[in-house]
mmCIF file of C-alpha atoms in Angstrom:
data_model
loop_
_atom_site.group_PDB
_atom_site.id
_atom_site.type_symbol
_atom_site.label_atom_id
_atom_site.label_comp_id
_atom_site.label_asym_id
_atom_site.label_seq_id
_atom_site.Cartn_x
_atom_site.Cartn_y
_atom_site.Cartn_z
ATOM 1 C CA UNK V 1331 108.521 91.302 136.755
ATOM 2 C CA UNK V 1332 108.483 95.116 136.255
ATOM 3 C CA UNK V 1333 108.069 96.660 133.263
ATOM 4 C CA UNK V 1334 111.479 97.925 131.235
ATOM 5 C CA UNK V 1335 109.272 101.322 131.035
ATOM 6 C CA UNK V 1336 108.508 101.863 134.408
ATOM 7 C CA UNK V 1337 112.262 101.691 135.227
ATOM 8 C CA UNK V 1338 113.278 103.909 132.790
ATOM 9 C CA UNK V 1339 111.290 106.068 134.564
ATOM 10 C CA UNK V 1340 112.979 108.865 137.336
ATOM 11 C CA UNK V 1341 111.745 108.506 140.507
ATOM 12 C CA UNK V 1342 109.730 110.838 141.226
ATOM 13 C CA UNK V 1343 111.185 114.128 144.038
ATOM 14 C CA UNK V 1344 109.595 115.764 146.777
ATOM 15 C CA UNK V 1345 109.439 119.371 145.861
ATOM 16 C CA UNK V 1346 110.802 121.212 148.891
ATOM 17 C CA UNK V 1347 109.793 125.298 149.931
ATOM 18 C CA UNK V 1348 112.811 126.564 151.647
ATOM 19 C CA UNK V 1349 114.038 130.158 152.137
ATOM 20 C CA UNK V 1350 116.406 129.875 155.142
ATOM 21 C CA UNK V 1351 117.193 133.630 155.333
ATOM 22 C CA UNK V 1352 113.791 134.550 155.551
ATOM 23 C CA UNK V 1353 112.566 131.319 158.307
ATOM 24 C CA UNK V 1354 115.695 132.360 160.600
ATOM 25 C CA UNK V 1355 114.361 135.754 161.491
ATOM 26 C CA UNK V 1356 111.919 134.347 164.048
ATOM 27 C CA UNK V 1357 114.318 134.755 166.816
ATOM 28 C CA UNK V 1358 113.563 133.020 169.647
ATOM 29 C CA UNK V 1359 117.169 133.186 171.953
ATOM 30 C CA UNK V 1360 117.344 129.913 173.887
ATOM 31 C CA UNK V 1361 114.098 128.614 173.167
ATOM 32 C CA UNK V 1362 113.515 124.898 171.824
ATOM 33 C CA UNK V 1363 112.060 126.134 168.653
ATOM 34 C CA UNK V 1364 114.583 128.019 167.284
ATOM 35 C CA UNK V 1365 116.658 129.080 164.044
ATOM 36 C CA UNK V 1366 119.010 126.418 164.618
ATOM 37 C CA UNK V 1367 116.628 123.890 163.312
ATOM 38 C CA UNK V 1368 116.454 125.271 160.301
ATOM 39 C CA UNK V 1369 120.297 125.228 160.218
ATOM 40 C CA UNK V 1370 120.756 122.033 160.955
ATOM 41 C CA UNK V 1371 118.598 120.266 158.660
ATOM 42 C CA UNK V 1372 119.833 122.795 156.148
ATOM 43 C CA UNK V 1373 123.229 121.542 156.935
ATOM 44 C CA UNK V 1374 122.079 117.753 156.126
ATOM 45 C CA UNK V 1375 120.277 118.467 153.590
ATOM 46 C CA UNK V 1376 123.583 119.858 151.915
ATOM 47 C CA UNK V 1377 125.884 117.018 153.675
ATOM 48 C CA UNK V 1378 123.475 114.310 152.328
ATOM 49 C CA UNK V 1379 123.260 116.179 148.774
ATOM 50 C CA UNK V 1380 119.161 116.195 149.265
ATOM 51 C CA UNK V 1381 119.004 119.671 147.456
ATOM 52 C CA UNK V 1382 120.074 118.717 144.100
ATOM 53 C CA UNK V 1383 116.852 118.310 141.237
ATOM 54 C CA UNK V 1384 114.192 119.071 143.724
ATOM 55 C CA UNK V 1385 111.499 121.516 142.207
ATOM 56 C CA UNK V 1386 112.068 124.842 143.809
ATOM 57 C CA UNK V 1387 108.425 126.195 144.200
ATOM 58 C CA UNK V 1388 107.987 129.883 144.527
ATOM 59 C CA UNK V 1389 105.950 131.370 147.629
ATOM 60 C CA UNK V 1390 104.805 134.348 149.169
ATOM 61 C CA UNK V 1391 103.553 135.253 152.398
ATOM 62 C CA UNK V 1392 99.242 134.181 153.405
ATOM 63 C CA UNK V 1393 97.597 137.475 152.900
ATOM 64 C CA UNK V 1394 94.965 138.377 155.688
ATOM 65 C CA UNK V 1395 92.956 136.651 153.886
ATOM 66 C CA UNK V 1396 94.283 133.733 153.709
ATOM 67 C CA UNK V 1397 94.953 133.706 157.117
ATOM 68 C CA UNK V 1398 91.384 134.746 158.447
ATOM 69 C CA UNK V 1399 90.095 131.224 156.851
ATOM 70 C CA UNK V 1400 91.639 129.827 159.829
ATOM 71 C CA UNK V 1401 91.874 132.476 162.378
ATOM 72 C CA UNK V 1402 89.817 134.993 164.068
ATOM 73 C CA UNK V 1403 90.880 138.597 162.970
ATOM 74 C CA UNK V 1404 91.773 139.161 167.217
ATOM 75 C CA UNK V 1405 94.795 136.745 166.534
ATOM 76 C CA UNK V 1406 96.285 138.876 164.117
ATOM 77 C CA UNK V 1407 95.969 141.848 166.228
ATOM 78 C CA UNK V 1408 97.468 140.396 168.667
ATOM 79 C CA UNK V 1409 100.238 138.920 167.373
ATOM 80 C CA UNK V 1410 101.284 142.237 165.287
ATOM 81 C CA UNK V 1411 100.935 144.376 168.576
ATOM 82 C CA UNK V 1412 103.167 142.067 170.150
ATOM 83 C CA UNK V 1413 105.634 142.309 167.371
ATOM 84 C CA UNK V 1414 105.654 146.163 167.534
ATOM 85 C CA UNK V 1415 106.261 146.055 171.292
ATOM 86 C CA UNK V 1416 109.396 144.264 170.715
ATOM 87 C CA UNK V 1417 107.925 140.588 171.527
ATOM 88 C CA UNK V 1418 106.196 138.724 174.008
ATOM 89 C CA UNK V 1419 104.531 135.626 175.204
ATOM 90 C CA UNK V 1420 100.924 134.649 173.854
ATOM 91 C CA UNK V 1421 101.299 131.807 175.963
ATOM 92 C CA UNK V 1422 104.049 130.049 177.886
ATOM 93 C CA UNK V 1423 105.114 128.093 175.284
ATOM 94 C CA UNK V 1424 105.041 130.628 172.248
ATOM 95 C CA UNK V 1425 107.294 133.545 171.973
ATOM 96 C CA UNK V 1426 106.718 136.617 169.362
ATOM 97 C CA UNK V 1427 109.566 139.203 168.760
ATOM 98 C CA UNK V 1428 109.887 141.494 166.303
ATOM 99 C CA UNK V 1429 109.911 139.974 162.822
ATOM 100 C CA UNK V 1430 108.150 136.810 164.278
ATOM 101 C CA UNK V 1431 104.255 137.470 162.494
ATOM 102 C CA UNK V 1432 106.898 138.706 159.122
ATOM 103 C CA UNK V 1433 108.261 135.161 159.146
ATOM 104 C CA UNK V 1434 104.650 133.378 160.458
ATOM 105 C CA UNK V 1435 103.179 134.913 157.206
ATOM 106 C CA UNK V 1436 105.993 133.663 154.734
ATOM 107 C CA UNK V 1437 105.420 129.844 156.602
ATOM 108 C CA UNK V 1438 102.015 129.925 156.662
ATOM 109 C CA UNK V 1439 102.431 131.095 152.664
ATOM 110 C CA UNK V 1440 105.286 128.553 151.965
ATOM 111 C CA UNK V 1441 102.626 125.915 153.427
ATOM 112 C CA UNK V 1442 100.521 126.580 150.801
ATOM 113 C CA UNK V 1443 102.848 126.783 147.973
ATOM 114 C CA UNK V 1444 103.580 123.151 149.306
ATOM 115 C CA UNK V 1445 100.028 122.084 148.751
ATOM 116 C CA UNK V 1446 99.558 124.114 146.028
ATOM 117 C CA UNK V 1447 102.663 122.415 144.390
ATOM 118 C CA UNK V 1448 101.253 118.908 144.608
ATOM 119 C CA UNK V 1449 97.518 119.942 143.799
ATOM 120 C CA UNK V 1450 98.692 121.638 140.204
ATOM 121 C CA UNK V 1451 100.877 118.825 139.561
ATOM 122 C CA UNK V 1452 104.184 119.840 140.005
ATOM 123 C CA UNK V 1453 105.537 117.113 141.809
ATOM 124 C CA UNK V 1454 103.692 114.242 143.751
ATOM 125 C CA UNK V 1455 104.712 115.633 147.396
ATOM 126 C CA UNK V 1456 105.865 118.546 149.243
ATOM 127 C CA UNK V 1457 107.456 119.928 152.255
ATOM 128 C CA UNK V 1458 107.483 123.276 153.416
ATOM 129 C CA UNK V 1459 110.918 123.447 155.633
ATOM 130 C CA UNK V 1460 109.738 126.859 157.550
ATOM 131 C CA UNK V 1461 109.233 127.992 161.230
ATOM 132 C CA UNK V 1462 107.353 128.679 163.327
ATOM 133 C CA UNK V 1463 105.844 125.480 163.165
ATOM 134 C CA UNK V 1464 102.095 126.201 162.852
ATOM 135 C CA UNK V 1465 100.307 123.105 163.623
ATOM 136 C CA UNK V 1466 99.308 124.011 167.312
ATOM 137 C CA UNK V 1467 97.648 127.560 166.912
ATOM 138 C CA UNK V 1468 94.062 126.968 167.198
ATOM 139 C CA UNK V 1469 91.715 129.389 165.289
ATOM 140 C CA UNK V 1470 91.780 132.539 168.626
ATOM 141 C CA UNK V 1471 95.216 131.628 170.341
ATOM 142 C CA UNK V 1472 98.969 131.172 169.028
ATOM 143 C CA UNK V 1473 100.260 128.428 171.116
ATOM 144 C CA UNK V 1474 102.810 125.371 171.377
ATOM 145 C CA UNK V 1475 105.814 127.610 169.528
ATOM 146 C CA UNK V 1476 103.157 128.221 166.638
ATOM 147 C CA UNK V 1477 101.456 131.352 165.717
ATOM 148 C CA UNK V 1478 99.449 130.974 162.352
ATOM 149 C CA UNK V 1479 98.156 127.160 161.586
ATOM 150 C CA UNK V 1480 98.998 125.679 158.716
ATOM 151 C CA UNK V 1481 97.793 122.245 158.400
#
């Protein structure tokens, strides 16, 4: 038999990092990973009324620095020269355009916030709902549709 307490108690709510605006400006055209899947689970989220009394933790972009704890300082250059150009492939998989490493940074930042959310006791989980993905880039190459990793 539970205690009367315990079930008194709310259940507890993953805290979610979202910022569609700013995760839909990695334009990708027809690509798989695109800003549509941020729109769609944006729309269920609504439709399913998932966004109500979830902690709304702040974020900001990974500095350099945060970013060079993972990833060679090349990758960086290479990713922001692309971005100047007007886009480009890193590899078959992975496109870059123009506000692409802009909206890498705020994921790879919004990752964090997610961890840091959990570690300081905010809520008991996270989830950073941000694109690119960034669980394929290893530490010199941006690949499989992700340019910074952040797992």
């Amino acid at each position: 038999m539970r205690d009367a307490h315990v079930d008194a108690m709310p259940t507890p709510v993953t805290a979610l990092v979202r910022d569609p605006r700013t995760f839909l400006a990695h334009d990708t055209g027809d690509h798989p990973e695109s800003p549509g899947r941020i729109i769609a689970i944006e729309q269920a989220l609504v439709a399913q009324g998932l966004l109500a009394n979830r902690p709304p933790p702040a974020y900001r972009p990974a500095t350099d620095d945060q970013i060079l704890r993972v990833h060679a300082p090349e990758l960086i250059v290479q990713l922001e020269t692309l971005a100047r150009r007007g886009g480009g492939w890193p590899d078959i998989n992975t496109f870059v355009g123009p506000d692409s490493v802009t909206t890498a940074r705020a994921a790879a930042g919004a990752a964090i916030a997610a961890v840091d959310t959990v570690l300081d006791g905010i809520a008991p989980r996270a989830f950073s709902l941000a694109r690119p993905p960034g669980h394929h880039a290893t530490p010199t190459e941006a690949m499989g549709f992700c340019l910074f990793n952040s797992v």
